[in-house]
Structures are given as C-alpha cells and as structure tokens.
C-alpha positions as a Markdown table, in Angstrom:
| # | Residue | x | y | z |
|---|---|---|---|---|
| 1 | Met | 19.1 | 25.9 | -33.6 |
| 2 | Lys | 18.7 | 28.4 | -36.4 |
| 3 | Leu | 22.0 | 30.3 | -37.0 |
| 4 | Ala | 21.5 | 31.8 | -40.5 |
| 5 | Ala | 22.3 | 35.3 | -39.4 |
| 6 | Glu | 25.2 | 34.1 | -37.3 |
| 7 | Ile | 26.7 | 32.1 | -40.1 |
| 8 | Ala | 26.4 | 35.1 | -42.4 |
| 9 | Leu | 28.2 | 37.3 | -39.9 |
| 10 | Ala | 30.9 | 34.7 | -39.4 |
| 11 | His | 31.6 | 34.8 | -43.1 |
| 12 | Arg | 31.8 | 38.6 | -43.0 |
| 13 | Leu | 34.2 | 38.4 | -40.0 |
| 14 | Ala | 36.4 | 36.1 | -41.9 |
| 15 | Asp | 36.4 | 38.3 | -45.0 |
| 16 | Ala | 37.3 | 41.3 | -42.9 |
| 17 | Ala | 40.1 | 39.5 | -41.2 |
| 18 | Arg | 41.5 | 38.4 | -44.6 |
| 19 | Glu | 41.5 | 42.0 | -45.8 |
| 20 | Ala | 43.5 | 43.0 | -42.7 |
| 21 | Ile | 45.9 | 40.1 | -42.9 |
| 22 | Lys | 46.8 | 39.6 | -46.5 |
| 23 | Pro | 48.5 | 42.9 | -47.2 |
| 24 | Leu | 50.8 | 42.2 | -44.2 |
| 25 | Phe | 51.8 | 38.6 | -45.1 |
| 26 | Arg | 55.5 | 38.3 | -45.9 |
| 27 | Gln | 56.1 | 42.0 | -45.2 |
| 28 | Pro | 58.7 | 43.4 | -42.8 |
| 29 | Leu | 56.6 | 43.6 | -39.6 |
| 30 | Gly | 57.7 | 44.2 | -36.1 |
| 31 | Ser | 56.3 | 42.1 | -33.3 |
| 32 | Asp | 55.8 | 42.4 | -29.5 |
| 33 | Arg | 55.8 | 39.8 | -26.8 |
| 34 | Lys | 52.7 | 39.2 | -24.7 |
| 35 | Ala | 52.8 | 38.3 | -21.0 |
| 36 | Asp | 53.2 | 34.6 | -21.9 |
| 37 | Arg | 56.1 | 35.4 | -24.3 |
| 38 | Thr | 54.1 | 34.5 | -27.4 |
| 39 | Pro | 54.5 | 37.0 | -30.3 |
| 40 | Val | 51.8 | 39.4 | -31.6 |
| 41 | Thr | 51.9 | 41.5 | -34.7 |
| 42 | Glu | 50.1 | 44.4 | -36.3 |
| 43 | Ala | 48.1 | 41.9 | -38.3 |
| 44 | Asp | 46.8 | 40.1 | -35.2 |
| 45 | Arg | 45.6 | 43.3 | -33.7 |
| 46 | Ala | 44.1 | 44.8 | -36.9 |
| 47 | Ala | 42.2 | 41.6 | -37.7 |
| 48 | Glu | 40.7 | 41.3 | -34.2 |
| 49 | Glu | 39.7 | 45.0 | -34.1 |
| 50 | Val | 37.7 | 44.8 | -37.3 |
| 51 | Met | 36.0 | 41.7 | -36.3 |
| 52 | Arg | 35.0 | 43.1 | -32.9 |
| 53 | Arg | 33.5 | 46.2 | -34.6 |
| 54 | Leu | 31.3 | 44.0 | -36.8 |
| 55 | Ile | 30.1 | 41.9 | -33.9 |
| 56 | Arg | 29.2 | 44.9 | -31.8 |
| 57 | Ala | 27.2 | 46.4 | -34.7 |
| 58 | Glu | 25.2 | 43.3 | -35.4 |
| 59 | Phe | 24.8 | 41.5 | -32.0 |
| 60 | Pro | 25.5 | 44.1 | -29.3 |
| 61 | Leu | 24.1 | 41.9 | -26.5 |
| 62 | Asp | 26.7 | 39.1 | -27.2 |
| 63 | Ala | 29.9 | 38.8 | -25.3 |
| 64 | Ile | 33.3 | 38.8 | -27.2 |
| 65 | His | 36.4 | 36.9 | -26.1 |
| 66 | Gly | 39.4 | 37.6 | -28.2 |
| 67 | Glu | 43.0 | 36.6 | -27.9 |
| 68 | Glu | 44.5 | 40.1 | -28.3 |
| 69 | Phe | 42.0 | 42.3 | -26.5 |
| 70 | Gly | 40.4 | 40.1 | -23.9 |
| 71 | Ala | 36.8 | 39.8 | -22.9 |
| 72 | Glu | 33.8 | 42.1 | -23.4 |
| 73 | Thr | 30.8 | 41.1 | -21.3 |
| 74 | Gly | 27.3 | 40.5 | -22.8 |
| 75 | Ser | 23.8 | 39.6 | -21.6 |
| 76 | Ser | 22.7 | 37.1 | -24.2 |
| 77 | Gly | 24.4 | 33.9 | -22.9 |
| 78 | Arg | 26.4 | 33.9 | -26.2 |
| 79 | Thr | 30.1 | 34.6 | -26.8 |
| 80 | Trp | 32.0 | 35.2 | -30.0 |
| 81 | Val | 35.4 | 33.7 | -29.5 |
| 82 | Leu | 38.2 | 35.1 | -31.8 |
| 83 | Asp | 41.7 | 34.2 | -32.6 |
| 84 | Pro | 42.7 | 36.6 | -35.4 |
| 85 | Ile | 45.9 | 34.6 | -36.3 |
| 86 | Asp | 46.2 | 31.2 | -34.8 |
| 87 | Gly | 49.8 | 30.4 | -35.6 |
| 88 | Thr | 51.4 | 33.9 | -35.4 |
| 89 | Thr | 54.9 | 32.2 | -35.5 |
| 90 | Ala | 54.0 | 30.6 | -38.9 |
| 91 | Phe | 52.6 | 33.9 | -40.1 |
| 92 | Met | 55.9 | 35.6 | -39.2 |
| 93 | Ala | 57.9 | 32.9 | -40.9 |
| 94 | Gly | 55.9 | 33.4 | -44.2 |
| 95 | Arg | 54.2 | 30.0 | -43.9 |
| 96 | Pro | 50.5 | 29.9 | -45.0 |
| 97 | Ile | 49.4 | 27.3 | -42.3 |
| 98 | Phe | 48.1 | 29.8 | -39.8 |
| 99 | Gly | 44.4 | 30.6 | -39.6 |
| 100 | Thr | 41.7 | 33.0 | -38.3 |
| 101 | Leu | 39.5 | 31.2 | -35.8 |
| 102 | Ile | 35.9 | 32.4 | -35.2 |
| 103 | Ala | 33.5 | 30.6 | -32.9 |
| 104 | Leu | 30.1 | 31.2 | -31.4 |
| 105 | Val | 29.8 | 29.6 | -27.9 |
| 106 | Val | 26.3 | 29.3 | -26.3 |
| 107 | Glu | 26.1 | 28.7 | -22.6 |
| 108 | Gly | 29.7 | 27.4 | -22.7 |
| 109 | Trp | 29.4 | 25.1 | -25.7 |
| 110 | Pro | 30.7 | 25.8 | -29.2 |
| 111 | Val | 28.0 | 25.7 | -31.8 |
| 112 | Leu | 29.6 | 27.4 | -34.8 |
| 113 | Gly | 33.2 | 27.5 | -36.0 |
| 114 | Val | 35.3 | 28.9 | -38.8 |
| 115 | Ile | 38.9 | 28.3 | -39.8 |
| 116 | Asp | 39.9 | 30.7 | -42.5 |
| 117 | Gln | 43.3 | 30.5 | -44.3 |
| 118 | Ala | 43.6 | 34.0 | -45.8 |
| 119 | Ile | 46.5 | 33.3 | -48.2 |
| 120 | Leu | 45.3 | 30.0 | -49.6 |
| 121 | Gly | 41.7 | 31.1 | -49.8 |
| 122 | Glu | 40.4 | 28.2 | -47.8 |
| 123 | Arg | 37.6 | 28.4 | -45.3 |
| 124 | Trp | 36.1 | 25.6 | -43.2 |
| 125 | Leu | 32.7 | 26.2 | -41.6 |
| 126 | Gly | 31.3 | 23.9 | -38.9 |
| 127 | Val | 27.8 | 24.3 | -37.4 |
| 128 | Thr | 26.2 | 22.0 | -34.9 |
| 129 | Gly | 23.8 | 19.7 | -36.7 |
| 130 | Gln | 25.2 | 20.5 | -40.1 |
| 131 | Ser | 27.9 | 19.0 | -42.3 |
| 132 | Thr | 31.3 | 20.8 | -42.3 |
| 133 | Thr | 32.2 | 22.5 | -45.5 |
| 134 | Leu | 35.4 | 23.7 | -47.2 |
| 135 | Asn | 34.6 | 26.6 | -49.5 |
| 136 | Gly | 31.0 | 25.4 | -49.5 |
| 137 | Gln | 31.8 | 21.8 | -50.3 |
| 138 | Pro | 31.2 | 19.0 | -47.7 |
| 139 | Val | 34.3 | 17.4 | -46.2 |
| 140 | Arg | 34.7 | 14.2 | -44.2 |
| 141 | Thr | 37.2 | 12.7 | -41.8 |
| 142 | Arg | 38.7 | 9.3 | -42.7 |
| 143 | Leu | 38.4 | 5.9 | -41.1 |
| 144 | Cys | 41.4 | 4.7 | -39.0 |
| 145 | Arg | 41.0 | 1.0 | -38.3 |
| 146 | Glu | 44.0 | 0.6 | -36.0 |
| 147 | Leu | 45.8 | 3.1 | -33.7 |
| 148 | Gly | 49.1 | 1.9 | -35.3 |
| 149 | Asp | 47.9 | 3.3 | -38.7 |
| 150 | Ala | 47.1 | 6.7 | -37.4 |
| 151 | Ala | 48.9 | 9.9 | -38.5 |
| 152 | Ile | 49.3 | 12.1 | -35.5 |
| 153 | Ala | 50.0 | 15.9 | -35.4 |
| 154 | Thr | 50.8 | 18.5 | -32.8 |
| 155 | Thr | 52.0 | 22.1 | -33.0 |
| 156 | Gly | 55.2 | 21.4 | -31.2 |
| 157 | Pro | 56.9 | 19.6 | -28.3 |
| 158 | His | 57.7 | 22.8 | -26.5 |
| 159 | Tyr | 54.0 | 23.4 | -25.8 |
| 160 | Phe | 54.0 | 20.4 | -23.5 |
| 161 | Asp | 55.4 | 20.4 | -20.0 |
| 162 | Asp | 57.5 | 17.4 | -19.0 |
| 163 | His | 54.6 | 15.4 | -17.7 |
| 164 | Asp | 52.3 | 16.1 | -20.6 |
| 165 | Gly | 55.1 | 15.5 | -23.1 |
| 166 | Glu | 55.7 | 12.1 | -21.6 |
| 167 | His | 52.1 | 11.2 | -22.1 |
| 168 | Phe | 52.0 | 12.6 | -25.7 |
| 169 | Met | 55.1 | 10.7 | -26.7 |
| 170 | Gly | 53.6 | 7.5 | -25.2 |
| 171 | Leu | 50.6 | 8.0 | -27.4 |
| 172 | Ala | 52.7 | 8.9 | -30.5 |
| 173 | Ala | 54.8 | 5.8 | -30.1 |
| 174 | Lys | 51.6 | 3.7 | -30.7 |
| 175 | Thr | 50.7 | 5.5 | -33.9 |
| 176 | Asp | 52.4 | 5.5 | -37.3 |
| 177 | His | 54.9 | 8.0 | -35.7 |
| 178 | Lys | 57.1 | 8.1 | -38.8 |
| 179 | Arg | 54.3 | 10.2 | -40.3 |
| 180 | Met | 54.1 | 12.5 | -37.3 |
| 181 | Val | 53.5 | 16.2 | -38.1 |
| 182 | Met | 55.0 | 18.9 | -36.0 |
| 183 | Gly | 53.7 | 22.5 | -36.6 |
| 184 | Gly | 50.5 | 23.5 | -38.1 |
| 185 | Asp | 48.4 | 25.0 | -35.2 |
| 186 | Cys | 44.7 | 25.1 | -36.3 |
| 187 | Tyr | 45.6 | 24.0 | -39.8 |
| 188 | Asn | 46.1 | 20.5 | -38.5 |
| 189 | Tyr | 42.5 | 20.3 | -37.4 |
| 190 | Ala | 41.4 | 21.5 | -40.8 |
| 191 | Met | 43.4 | 18.7 | -42.4 |
| 192 | Leu | 41.9 | 16.2 | -40.0 |
| 193 | Ala | 38.4 | 17.4 | -40.9 |
| 194 | Ser | 39.3 | 17.0 | -44.6 |
| 195 | Gly | 40.6 | 13.5 | -44.1 |
| 196 | His | 44.3 | 14.0 | -44.3 |
| 197 | Leu | 45.3 | 13.4 | -40.6 |
| 198 | Asp | 43.9 | 11.0 | -37.9 |
| 199 | Ile | 44.8 | 12.5 | -34.5 |
| 200 | Val | 45.7 | 16.0 | -33.2 |
| 201 | Cys | 46.9 | 16.1 | -29.6 |
| 202 | Glu | 47.7 | 19.2 | -27.7 |
| 203 | Ala | 47.9 | 20.7 | -24.2 |
| 204 | Asn | 47.8 | 24.2 | -22.6 |
| 205 | Leu | 45.3 | 25.5 | -25.1 |
| 206 | Lys | 43.0 | 28.4 | -24.3 |
| 207 | Leu | 39.3 | 28.8 | -25.3 |
| 208 | His | 40.2 | 30.9 | -28.4 |
| 209 | Asp | 42.6 | 28.2 | -29.6 |
| 210 | Trp | 40.0 | 25.4 | -29.8 |
| 211 | Ala | 36.4 | 26.7 | -29.6 |
| 212 | Ala | 36.1 | 27.1 | -33.4 |
| 213 | Leu | 37.5 | 23.7 | -34.0 |
| 214 | Val | 34.9 | 21.6 | -32.3 |
| 215 | Pro | 32.0 | 22.2 | -34.7 |
| 216 | Ile | 34.3 | 21.8 | -37.7 |
| 217 | Val | 35.8 | 18.5 | -36.6 |
| 218 | Glu | 32.6 | 17.0 | -35.4 |
| 219 | Gly | 30.5 | 18.2 | -38.3 |
| 220 | Ala | 33.0 | 16.3 | -40.6 |
| 221 | Gly | 32.4 | 13.1 | -38.7 |
| 222 | Gly | 35.2 | 13.4 | -36.2 |
| 223 | Leu | 35.3 | 13.8 | -32.4 |
| 224 | Met | 36.9 | 16.4 | -30.1 |
| 225 | Cys | 37.4 | 15.8 | -26.4 |
| 226 | Asp | 39.9 | 16.3 | -23.5 |
| 227 | Trp | 42.6 | 13.8 | -22.6 |
| 228 | Asn | 40.0 | 11.9 | -20.4 |
| 229 | Gly | 37.6 | 11.6 | -23.3 |
| 230 | Glu | 35.2 | 14.2 | -21.9 |
| 231 | Pro | 33.5 | 16.8 | -24.2 |
| 232 | Leu | 35.1 | 20.2 | -24.5 |
| 233 | His | 33.3 | 23.2 | -23.0 |
| 234 | Ala | 34.3 | 26.6 | -21.8 |
| 235 | Ala | 35.7 | 25.3 | -18.5 |
| 236 | Ser | 37.9 | 22.6 | -20.0 |
| 237 | Asp | 41.5 | 22.6 | -18.9 |
| 238 | Gly | 43.2 | 22.9 | -22.3 |
| 239 | His | 44.1 | 19.3 | -22.9 |
| 240 | Val | 42.7 | 18.8 | -26.4 |
| 241 | Leu | 42.2 | 15.7 | -28.6 |
| 242 | Ala | 40.8 | 15.7 | -32.1 |
| 243 | Leu | 40.1 | 12.3 | -33.7 |
| 244 | Gly | 39.1 | 11.7 | -37.3 |
| 245 | Asp | 37.6 | 8.3 | -36.4 |
| 246 | Pro | 35.6 | 8.4 | -33.2 |
| 247 | Ala | 36.1 | 4.6 | -32.9 |
| 248 | Arg | 39.7 | 5.2 | -31.9 |
| 249 | Gln | 38.7 | 7.4 | -28.8 |
| 250 | Glu | 39.1 | 4.6 | -26.3 |
| 251 | Asp | 42.5 | 3.5 | -27.7 |
| 252 | Val | 43.8 | 7.1 | -27.7 |
| 253 | Val | 42.6 | 7.9 | -24.2 |
| 254 | Glu | 44.0 | 4.6 | -22.9 |
| 255 | Ala | 47.4 | 5.2 | -24.6 |
| 256 | Leu | 47.6 | 8.7 | -23.0 |
| 257 | Ala | 46.7 | 7.5 | -19.6 |
| 258 | Cys | 49.2 | 4.6 | -19.6 |
| 259 | Ser | 52.1 | 6.6 | -20.9 |
| 260 | His | 54.5 | 6.8 | -17.8 |
C-alpha cells in the first residue's frame, strides 16, 4: 500500500493542529461539557476545524470522523479519524501529555497513525508495513520476559465501570504494579512504542481514541488488540490493550479473563 501523499498530508494536519493548539496552552480558556460530560475547549475545536479543511481540499472523496464535529460521509472506502486533543483534561491542567491523533482507516482497518505532542515537539508516525518513527527516527518497543516485570498504564480508574475495573485490577496485580502509571491518554501508547512502558489497558474507548495508535504500536514491534486478544477494527467495542512485547498477549488476556 503506497501512502506517500497520505503521509505528507498527515504531517500537514499535525502541523496545522500544532499552530492552533500551542498559542492556547496554559492560557485562561473556558470549556464546555459534551453530552458525555467530558470537557471541550476552543483549542479542540480550532484544531479539528483546520484539519478538516485540509482533508476536504486534498481528498474530497474520503470520509472524516472527528471527535468534536462528528462524521462526514465519503465514497472512497477511506476515513480520516481525528482527535484534535486526546487528553483535554491534561491540556486544561497545563500538562504536556495530551496529543493530536490522526488516523487513516481503510475498509475499517487503521493503516496510518500520528500522535503529535505540540508542546514538546514530538511526533510519532506509524504506517502499515513500515517502522514507526519519532521525529523521523525509528523507535522500538521493549521485551518483557515475565508479566510480573511489566509496567502497566491506564488513563484513570474512573474510565472503567465496576466490572471492567475489577478485571483491570486483577491484571494490574500480576504486573509490577508499584510502577503503575495513571494518566497519560495517548501519550502512554507513545511511551510504549518508544520502549518505556509494557502494557496499556483501557475500556470505553471510541474509534477516534485508538485508531491512530494501532499502526504506531505495531510498527514499533508491539501489538494492539481487544481484551479477548482479537485485532482492533472499526466495529471493536472499545476494550483496548497495547502490548510492547507480543509474547505476553496470552498472559495478559488470561489475567483479564480470570480476574473475578
């Protein structure tokens, strides 16, 4: 799959989102609440609007799925999936661990992904069949020989319902849970792709939360799947695992399933 034009556009999208976000970071911004009670700011909306304009101009037949402005249909079988600020709570708190997520999904499968951290100037790019890069340099996940050695991360316990939380904590108990990371949103997956974390486990994610992450994690040597070990696609239910070492997949899935 040749994606040179799409990769070039993804970089322009990330550049444009940076320009919209950076002047508003650590500034006194108001915020609104969406229907699910999550916050949204002027920066979220401005970044998504500028990315949508660029996509429409270059690939008018492609669909667009964005967190802030919903879906625009297309006829190409391809969808650009946008999350202008994944980690709006971190952005509002002045913490540079949020990210702009840009994905290209073809027939339901993610084939290109970007995590862009505007403040730190960090950009991870993943493309199916290619090695993941951070600012143009290849990155790799790390080996994890035993589940008990694994550093696990999740955005926060409040994103799990009681049932899922019980399963997550059962898994976490079998890892090196003293090193557990709470908070981080998409930045956790970037750190996993760069070899600093071993497992990210989350639930209730939407397509815009995870589509960009799959090519990045897998292009760095890792694996992404649902809690049953099945590959992620547009119809997945939002239970998401990222593993730096694919050899630990069976251990992790078993630990989640047995946690009652």
